[in-house]
Backbone as XML, in Angstrom:
<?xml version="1.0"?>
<chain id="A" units="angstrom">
  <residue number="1" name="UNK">
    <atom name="N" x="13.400" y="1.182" z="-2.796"/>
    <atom name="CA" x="12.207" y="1.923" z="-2.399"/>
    <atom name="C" x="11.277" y="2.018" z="-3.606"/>
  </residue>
  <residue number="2" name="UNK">
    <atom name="N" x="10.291" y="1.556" z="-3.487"/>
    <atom name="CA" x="8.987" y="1.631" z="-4.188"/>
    <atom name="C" x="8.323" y="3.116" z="-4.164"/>
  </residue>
  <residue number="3" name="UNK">
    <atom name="N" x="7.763" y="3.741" z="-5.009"/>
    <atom name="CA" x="6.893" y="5.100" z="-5.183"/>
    <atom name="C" x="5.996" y="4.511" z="-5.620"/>
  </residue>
  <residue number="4" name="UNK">
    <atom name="N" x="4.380" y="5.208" z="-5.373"/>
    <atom name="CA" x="2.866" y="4.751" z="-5.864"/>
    <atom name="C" x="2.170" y="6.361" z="-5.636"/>
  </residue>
  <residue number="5" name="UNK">
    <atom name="N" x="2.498" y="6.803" z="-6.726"/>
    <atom name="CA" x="1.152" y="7.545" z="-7.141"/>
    <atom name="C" x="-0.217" y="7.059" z="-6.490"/>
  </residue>
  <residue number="6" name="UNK">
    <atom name="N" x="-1.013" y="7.628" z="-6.009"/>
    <atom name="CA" x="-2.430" y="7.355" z="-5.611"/>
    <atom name="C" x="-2.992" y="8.701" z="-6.361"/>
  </residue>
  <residue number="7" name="UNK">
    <atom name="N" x="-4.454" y="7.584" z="-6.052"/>
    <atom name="CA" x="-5.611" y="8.602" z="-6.981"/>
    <atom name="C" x="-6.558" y="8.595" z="-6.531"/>
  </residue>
  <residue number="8" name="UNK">
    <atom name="N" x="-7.314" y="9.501" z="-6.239"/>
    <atom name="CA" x="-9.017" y="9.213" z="-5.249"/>
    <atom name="C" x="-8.544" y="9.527" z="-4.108"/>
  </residue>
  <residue number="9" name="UNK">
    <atom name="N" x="-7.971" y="9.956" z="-3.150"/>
    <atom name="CA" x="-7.589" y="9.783" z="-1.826"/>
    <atom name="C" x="-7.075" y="10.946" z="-1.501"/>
  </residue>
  <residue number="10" name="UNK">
    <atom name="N" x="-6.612" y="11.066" z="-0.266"/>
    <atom name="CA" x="-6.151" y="12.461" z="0.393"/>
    <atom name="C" x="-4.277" y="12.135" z="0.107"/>
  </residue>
  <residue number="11" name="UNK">
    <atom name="N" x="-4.177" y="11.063" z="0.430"/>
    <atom name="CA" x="-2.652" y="10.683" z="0.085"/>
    <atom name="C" x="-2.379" y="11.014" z="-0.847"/>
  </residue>
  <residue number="12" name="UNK">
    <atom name="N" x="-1.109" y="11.588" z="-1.788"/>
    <atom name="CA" x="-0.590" y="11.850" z="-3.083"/>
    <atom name="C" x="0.127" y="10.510" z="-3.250"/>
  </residue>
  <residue number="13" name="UNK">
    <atom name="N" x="0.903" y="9.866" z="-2.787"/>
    <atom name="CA" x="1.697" y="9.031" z="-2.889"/>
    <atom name="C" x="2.045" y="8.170" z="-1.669"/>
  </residue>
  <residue number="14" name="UNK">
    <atom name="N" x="2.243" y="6.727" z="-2.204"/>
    <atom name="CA" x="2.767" y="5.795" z="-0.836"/>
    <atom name="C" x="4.365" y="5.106" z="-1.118"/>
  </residue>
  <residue number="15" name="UNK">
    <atom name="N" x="5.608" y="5.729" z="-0.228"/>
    <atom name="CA" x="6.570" y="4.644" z="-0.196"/>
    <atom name="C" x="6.798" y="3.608" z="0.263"/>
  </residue>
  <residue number="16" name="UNK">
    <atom name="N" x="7.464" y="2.472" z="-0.118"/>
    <atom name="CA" x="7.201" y="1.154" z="0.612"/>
    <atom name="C" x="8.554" y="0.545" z="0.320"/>
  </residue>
  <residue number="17" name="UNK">
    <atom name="N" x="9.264" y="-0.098" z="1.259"/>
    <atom name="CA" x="10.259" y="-1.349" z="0.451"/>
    <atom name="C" x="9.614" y="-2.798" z="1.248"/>
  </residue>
  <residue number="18" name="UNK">
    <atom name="N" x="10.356" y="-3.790" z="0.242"/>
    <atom name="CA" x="9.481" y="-4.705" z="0.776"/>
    <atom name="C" x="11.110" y="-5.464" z="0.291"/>
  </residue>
  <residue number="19" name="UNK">
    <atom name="N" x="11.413" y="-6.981" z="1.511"/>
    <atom name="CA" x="12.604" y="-7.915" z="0.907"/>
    <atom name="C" x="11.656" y="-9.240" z="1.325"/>
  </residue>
  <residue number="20" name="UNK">
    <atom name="N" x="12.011" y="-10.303" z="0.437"/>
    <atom name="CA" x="11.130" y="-11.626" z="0.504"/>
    <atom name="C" x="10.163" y="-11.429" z="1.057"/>
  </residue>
  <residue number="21" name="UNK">
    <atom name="N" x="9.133" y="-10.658" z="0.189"/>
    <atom name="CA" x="7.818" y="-10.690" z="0.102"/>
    <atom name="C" x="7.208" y="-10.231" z="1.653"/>
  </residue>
  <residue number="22" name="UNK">
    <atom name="N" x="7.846" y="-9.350" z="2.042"/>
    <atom name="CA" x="7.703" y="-8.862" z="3.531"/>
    <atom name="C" x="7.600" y="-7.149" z="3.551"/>
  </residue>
  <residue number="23" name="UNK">
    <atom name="N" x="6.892" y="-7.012" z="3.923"/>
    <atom name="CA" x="6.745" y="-5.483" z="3.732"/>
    <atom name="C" x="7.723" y="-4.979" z="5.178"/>
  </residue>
  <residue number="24" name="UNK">
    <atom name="N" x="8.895" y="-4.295" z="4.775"/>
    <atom name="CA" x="9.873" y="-3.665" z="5.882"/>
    <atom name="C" x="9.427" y="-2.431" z="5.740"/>
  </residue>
  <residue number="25" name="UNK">
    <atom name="N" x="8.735" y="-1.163" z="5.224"/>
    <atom name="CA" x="8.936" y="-0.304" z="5.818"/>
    <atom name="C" x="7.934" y="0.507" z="4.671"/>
  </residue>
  <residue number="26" name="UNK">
    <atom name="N" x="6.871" y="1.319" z="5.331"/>
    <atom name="CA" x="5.902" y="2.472" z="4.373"/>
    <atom name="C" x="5.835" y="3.765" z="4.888"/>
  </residue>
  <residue number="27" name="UNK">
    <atom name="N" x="5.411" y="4.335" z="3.911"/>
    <atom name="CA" x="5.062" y="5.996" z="4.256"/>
    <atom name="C" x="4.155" y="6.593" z="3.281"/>
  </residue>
  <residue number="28" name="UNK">
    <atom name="N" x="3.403" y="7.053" z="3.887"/>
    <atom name="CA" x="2.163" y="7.653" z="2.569"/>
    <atom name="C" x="2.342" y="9.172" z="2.926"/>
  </residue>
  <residue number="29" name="UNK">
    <atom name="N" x="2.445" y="9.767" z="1.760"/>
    <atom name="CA" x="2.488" y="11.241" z="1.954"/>
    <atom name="C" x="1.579" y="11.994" z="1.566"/>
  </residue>
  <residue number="30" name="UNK">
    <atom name="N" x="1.106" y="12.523" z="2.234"/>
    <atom name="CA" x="-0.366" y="13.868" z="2.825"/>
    <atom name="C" x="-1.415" y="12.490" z="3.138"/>
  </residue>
  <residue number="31" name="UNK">
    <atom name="N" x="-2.888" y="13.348" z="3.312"/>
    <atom name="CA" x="-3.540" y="11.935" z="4.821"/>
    <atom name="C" x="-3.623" y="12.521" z="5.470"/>
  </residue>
  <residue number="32" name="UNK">
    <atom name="N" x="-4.144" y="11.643" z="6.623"/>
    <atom name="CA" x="-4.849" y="11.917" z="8.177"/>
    <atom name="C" x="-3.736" y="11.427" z="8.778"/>
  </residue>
  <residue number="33" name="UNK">
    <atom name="N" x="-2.509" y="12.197" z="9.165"/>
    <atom name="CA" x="-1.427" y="11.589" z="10.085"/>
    <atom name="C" x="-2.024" y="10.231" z="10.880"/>
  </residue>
  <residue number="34" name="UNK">
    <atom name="N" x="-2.850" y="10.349" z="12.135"/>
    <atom name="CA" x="-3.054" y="9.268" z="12.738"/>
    <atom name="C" x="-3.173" y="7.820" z="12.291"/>
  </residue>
  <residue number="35" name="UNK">
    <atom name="N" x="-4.482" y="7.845" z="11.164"/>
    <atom name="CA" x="-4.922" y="6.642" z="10.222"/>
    <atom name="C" x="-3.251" y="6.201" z="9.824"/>
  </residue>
  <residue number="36" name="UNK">
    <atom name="N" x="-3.091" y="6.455" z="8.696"/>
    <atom name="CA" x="-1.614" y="6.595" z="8.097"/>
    <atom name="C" x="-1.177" y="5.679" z="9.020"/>
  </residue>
  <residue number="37" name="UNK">
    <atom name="N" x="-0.345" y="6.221" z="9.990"/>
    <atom name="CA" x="0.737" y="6.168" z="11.029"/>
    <atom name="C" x="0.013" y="4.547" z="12.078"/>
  </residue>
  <residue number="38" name="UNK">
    <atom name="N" x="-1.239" y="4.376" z="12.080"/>
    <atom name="CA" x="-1.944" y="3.137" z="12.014"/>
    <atom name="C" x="-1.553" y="2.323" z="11.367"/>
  </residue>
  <residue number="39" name="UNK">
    <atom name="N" x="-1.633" y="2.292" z="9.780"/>
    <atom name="CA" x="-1.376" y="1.711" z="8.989"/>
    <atom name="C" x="-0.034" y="1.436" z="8.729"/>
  </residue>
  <residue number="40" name="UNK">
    <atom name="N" x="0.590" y="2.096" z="8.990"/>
    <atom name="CA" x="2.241" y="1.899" z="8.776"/>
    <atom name="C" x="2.509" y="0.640" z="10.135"/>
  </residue>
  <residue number="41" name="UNK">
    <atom name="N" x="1.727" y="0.668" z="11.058"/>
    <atom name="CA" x="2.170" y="0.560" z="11.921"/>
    <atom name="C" x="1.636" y="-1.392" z="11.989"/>
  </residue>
  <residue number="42" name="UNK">
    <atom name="N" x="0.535" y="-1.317" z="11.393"/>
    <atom name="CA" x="-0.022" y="-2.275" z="11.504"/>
    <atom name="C" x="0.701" y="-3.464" z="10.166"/>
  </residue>
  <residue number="43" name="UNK">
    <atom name="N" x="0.865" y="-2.777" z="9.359"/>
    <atom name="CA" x="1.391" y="-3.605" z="8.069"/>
    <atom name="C" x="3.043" y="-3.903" z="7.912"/>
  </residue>
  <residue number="44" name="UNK">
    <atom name="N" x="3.755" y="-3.077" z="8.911"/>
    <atom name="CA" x="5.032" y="-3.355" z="8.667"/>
    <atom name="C" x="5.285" y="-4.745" z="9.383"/>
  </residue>
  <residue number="45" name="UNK">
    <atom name="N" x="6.319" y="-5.507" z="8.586"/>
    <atom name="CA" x="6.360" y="-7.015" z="9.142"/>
    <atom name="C" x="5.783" y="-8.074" z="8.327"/>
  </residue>
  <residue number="46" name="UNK">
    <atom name="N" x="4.752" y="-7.432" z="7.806"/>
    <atom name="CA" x="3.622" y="-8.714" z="7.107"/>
    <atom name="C" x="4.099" y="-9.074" z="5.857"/>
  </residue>
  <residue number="47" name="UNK">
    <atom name="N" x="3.124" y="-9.609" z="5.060"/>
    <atom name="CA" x="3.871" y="-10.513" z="3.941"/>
    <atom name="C" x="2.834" y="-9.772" z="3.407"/>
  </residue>
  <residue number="48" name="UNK">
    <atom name="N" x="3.378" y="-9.334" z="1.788"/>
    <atom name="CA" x="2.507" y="-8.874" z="0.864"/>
    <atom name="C" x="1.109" y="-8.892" z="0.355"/>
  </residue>
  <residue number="49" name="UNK">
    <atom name="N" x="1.002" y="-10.852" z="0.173"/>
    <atom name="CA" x="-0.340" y="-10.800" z="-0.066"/>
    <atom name="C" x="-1.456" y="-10.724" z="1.089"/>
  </residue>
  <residue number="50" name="UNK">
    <atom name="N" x="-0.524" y="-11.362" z="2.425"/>
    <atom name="CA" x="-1.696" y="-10.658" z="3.309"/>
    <atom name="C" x="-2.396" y="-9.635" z="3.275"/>
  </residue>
  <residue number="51" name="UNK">
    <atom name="N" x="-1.432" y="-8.208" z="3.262"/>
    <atom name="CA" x="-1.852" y="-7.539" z="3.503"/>
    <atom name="C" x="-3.077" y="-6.779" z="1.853"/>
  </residue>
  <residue number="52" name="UNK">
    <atom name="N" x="-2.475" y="-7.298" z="0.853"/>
    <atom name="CA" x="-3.086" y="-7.146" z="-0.033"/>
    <atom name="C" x="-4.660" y="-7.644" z="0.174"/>
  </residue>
  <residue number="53" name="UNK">
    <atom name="N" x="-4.989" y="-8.593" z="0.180"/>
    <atom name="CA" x="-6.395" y="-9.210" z="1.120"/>
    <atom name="C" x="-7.460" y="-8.751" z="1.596"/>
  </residue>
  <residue number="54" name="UNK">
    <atom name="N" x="-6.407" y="-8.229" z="2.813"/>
    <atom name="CA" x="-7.395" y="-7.401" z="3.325"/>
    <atom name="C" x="-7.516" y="-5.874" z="3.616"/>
  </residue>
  <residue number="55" name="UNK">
    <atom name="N" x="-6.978" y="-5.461" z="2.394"/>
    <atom name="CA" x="-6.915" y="-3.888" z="2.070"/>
    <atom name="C" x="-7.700" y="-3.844" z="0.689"/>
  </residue>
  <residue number="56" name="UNK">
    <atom name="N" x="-7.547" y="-4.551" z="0.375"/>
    <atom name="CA" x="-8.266" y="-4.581" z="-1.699"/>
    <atom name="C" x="-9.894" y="-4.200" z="-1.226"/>
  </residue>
  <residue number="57" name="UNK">
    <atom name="N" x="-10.162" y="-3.075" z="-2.271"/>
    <atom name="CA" x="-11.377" y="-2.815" z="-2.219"/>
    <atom name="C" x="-12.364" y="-1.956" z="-0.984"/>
  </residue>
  <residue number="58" name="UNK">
    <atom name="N" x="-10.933" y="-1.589" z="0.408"/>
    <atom name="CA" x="-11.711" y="-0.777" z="1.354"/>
    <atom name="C" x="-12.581" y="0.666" z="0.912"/>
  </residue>
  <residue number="59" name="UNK">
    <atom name="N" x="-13.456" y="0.871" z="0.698"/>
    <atom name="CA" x="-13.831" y="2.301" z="0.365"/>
    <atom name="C" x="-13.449" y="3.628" z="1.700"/>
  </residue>
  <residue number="60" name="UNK">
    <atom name="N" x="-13.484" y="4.596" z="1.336"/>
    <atom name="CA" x="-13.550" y="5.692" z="2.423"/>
    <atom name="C" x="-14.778" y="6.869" z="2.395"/>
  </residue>
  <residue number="61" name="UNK">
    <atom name="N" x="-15.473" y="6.446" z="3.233"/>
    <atom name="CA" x="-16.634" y="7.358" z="3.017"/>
    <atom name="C" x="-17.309" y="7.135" z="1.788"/>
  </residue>
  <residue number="62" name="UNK">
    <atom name="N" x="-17.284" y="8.215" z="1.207"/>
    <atom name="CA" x="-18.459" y="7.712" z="-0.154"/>
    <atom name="C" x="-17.836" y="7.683" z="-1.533"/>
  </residue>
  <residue number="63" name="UNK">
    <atom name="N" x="-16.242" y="7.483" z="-1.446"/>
    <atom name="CA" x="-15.061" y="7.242" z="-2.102"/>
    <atom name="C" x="-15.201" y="5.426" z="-2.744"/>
  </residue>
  <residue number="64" name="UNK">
    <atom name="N" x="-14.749" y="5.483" z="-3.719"/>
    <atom name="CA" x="-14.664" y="3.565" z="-4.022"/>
    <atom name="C" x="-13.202" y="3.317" z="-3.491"/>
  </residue>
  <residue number="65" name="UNK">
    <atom name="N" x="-12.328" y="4.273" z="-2.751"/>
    <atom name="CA" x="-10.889" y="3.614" z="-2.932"/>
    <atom name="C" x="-10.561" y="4.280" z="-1.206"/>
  </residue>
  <residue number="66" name="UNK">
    <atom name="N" x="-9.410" y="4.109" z="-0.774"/>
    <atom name="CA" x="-8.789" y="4.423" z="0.133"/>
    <atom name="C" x="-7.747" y="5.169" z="0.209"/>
  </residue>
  <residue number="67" name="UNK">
    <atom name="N" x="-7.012" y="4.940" z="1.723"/>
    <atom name="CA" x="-5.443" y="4.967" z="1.344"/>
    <atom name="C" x="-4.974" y="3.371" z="1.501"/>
  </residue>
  <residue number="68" name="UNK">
    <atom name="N" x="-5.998" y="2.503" z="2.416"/>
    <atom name="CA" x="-5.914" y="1.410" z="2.237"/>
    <atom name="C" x="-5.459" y="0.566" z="0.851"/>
  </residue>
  <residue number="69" name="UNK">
    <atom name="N" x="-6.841" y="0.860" z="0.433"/>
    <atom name="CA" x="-6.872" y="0.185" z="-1.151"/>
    <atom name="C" x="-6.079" y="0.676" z="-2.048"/>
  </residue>
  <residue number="70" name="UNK">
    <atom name="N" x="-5.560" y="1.983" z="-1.766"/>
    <atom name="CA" x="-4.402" y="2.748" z="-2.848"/>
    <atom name="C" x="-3.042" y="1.821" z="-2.736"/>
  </residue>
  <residue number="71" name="UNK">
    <atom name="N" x="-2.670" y="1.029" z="-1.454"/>
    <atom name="CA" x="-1.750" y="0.473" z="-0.847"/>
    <atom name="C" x="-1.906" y="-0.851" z="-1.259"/>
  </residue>
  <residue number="72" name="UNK">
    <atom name="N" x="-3.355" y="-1.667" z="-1.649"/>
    <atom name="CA" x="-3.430" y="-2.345" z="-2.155"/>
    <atom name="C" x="-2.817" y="-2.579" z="-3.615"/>
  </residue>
  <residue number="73" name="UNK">
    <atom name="N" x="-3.634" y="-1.525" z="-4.154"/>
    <atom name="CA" x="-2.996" y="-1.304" z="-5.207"/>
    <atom name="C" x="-1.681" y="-1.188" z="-6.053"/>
  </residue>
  <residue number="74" name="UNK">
    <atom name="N" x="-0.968" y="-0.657" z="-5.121"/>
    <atom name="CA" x="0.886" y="-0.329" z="-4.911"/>
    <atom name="C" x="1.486" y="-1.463" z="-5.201"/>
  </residue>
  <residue number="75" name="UNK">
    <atom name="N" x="0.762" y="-2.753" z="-4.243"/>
    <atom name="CA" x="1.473" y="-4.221" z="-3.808"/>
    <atom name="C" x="0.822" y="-4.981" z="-5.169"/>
  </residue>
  <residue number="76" name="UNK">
    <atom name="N" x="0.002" y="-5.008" z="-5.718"/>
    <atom name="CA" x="-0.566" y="-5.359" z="-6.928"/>
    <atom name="C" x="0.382" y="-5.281" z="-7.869"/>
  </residue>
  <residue number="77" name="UNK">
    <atom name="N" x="0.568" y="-3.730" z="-8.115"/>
    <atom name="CA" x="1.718" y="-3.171" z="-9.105"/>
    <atom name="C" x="3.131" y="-3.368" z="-8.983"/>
  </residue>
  <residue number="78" name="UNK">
    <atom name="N" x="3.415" y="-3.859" z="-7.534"/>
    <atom name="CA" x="4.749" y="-4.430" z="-7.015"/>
    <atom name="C" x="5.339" y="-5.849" z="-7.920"/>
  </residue>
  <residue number="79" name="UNK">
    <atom name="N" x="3.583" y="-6.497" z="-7.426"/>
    <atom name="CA" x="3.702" y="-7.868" z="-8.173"/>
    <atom name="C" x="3.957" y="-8.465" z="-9.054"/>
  </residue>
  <residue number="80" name="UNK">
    <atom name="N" x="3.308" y="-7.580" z="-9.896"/>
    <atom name="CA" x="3.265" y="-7.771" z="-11.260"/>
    <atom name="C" x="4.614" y="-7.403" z="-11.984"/>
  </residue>
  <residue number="81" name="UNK">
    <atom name="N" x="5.245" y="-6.667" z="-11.056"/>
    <atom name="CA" x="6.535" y="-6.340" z="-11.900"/>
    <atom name="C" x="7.162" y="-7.047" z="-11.510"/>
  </residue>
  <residue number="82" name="UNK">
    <atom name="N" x="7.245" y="-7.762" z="-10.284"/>
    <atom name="CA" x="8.556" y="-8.592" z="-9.911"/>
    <atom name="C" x="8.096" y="-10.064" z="-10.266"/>
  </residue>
  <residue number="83" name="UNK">
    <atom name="N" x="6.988" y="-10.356" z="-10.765"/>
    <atom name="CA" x="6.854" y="-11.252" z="-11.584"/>
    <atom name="C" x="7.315" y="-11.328" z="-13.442"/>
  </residue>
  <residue number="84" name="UNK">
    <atom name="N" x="7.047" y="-9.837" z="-13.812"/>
    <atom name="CA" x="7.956" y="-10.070" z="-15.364"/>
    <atom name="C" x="9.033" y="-9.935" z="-15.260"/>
  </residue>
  <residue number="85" name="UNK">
    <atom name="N" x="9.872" y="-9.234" z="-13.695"/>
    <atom name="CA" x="11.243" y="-9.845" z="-13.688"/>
    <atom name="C" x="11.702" y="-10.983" z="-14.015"/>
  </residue>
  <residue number="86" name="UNK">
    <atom name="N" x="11.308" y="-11.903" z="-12.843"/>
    <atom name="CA" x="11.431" y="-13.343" z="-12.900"/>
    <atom name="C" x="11.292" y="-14.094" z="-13.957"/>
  </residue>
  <residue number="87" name="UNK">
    <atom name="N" x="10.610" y="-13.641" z="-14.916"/>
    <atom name="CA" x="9.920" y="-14.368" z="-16.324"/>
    <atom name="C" x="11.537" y="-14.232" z="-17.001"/>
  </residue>
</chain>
């Protein structure tokens, strides 16, 4: 299980696990239950950088970030670490 601090957003934090580059399972805690529960709903299954794609850079209202883009962000920071694993 992955933890992500968020910043800018109503969410405090997003959990996520992900196995071969597949996102199995999220939860963002505090939010707009519905949105959220959208999003969980819509991204579980997918492959990382998809969803990275087309979440990078959503704004919310007159916000530069999301819970979207916070999630973007998460999978960014995912990356990068399981790439200096591999190294």
């Amino acid at each position: 299980m992955y933890v992500y601090k968020t910043s800018g957003v109503c969410s405090k934090e997003i959990r996520f696990e992900i196995e071969d580059d597949i996102i199995k399972s999220v939860e963002f805690v505090g939010g707009c239950p519905g949105n959220l529960l959208g999003i969980k709903t819509l991204v579980e299954g997918k492959k990382v950088d998809d969803v990275l794609k087309k979440f990078k850079g959503i704004p919310c209202g007159n916000r530069s970030t999301s819970c979207p883009d916070q999630f973007s962000k998460a999978l960014e920071l995912y990356k990068s670490k399981k790439s200096k694993q591999s190294a």
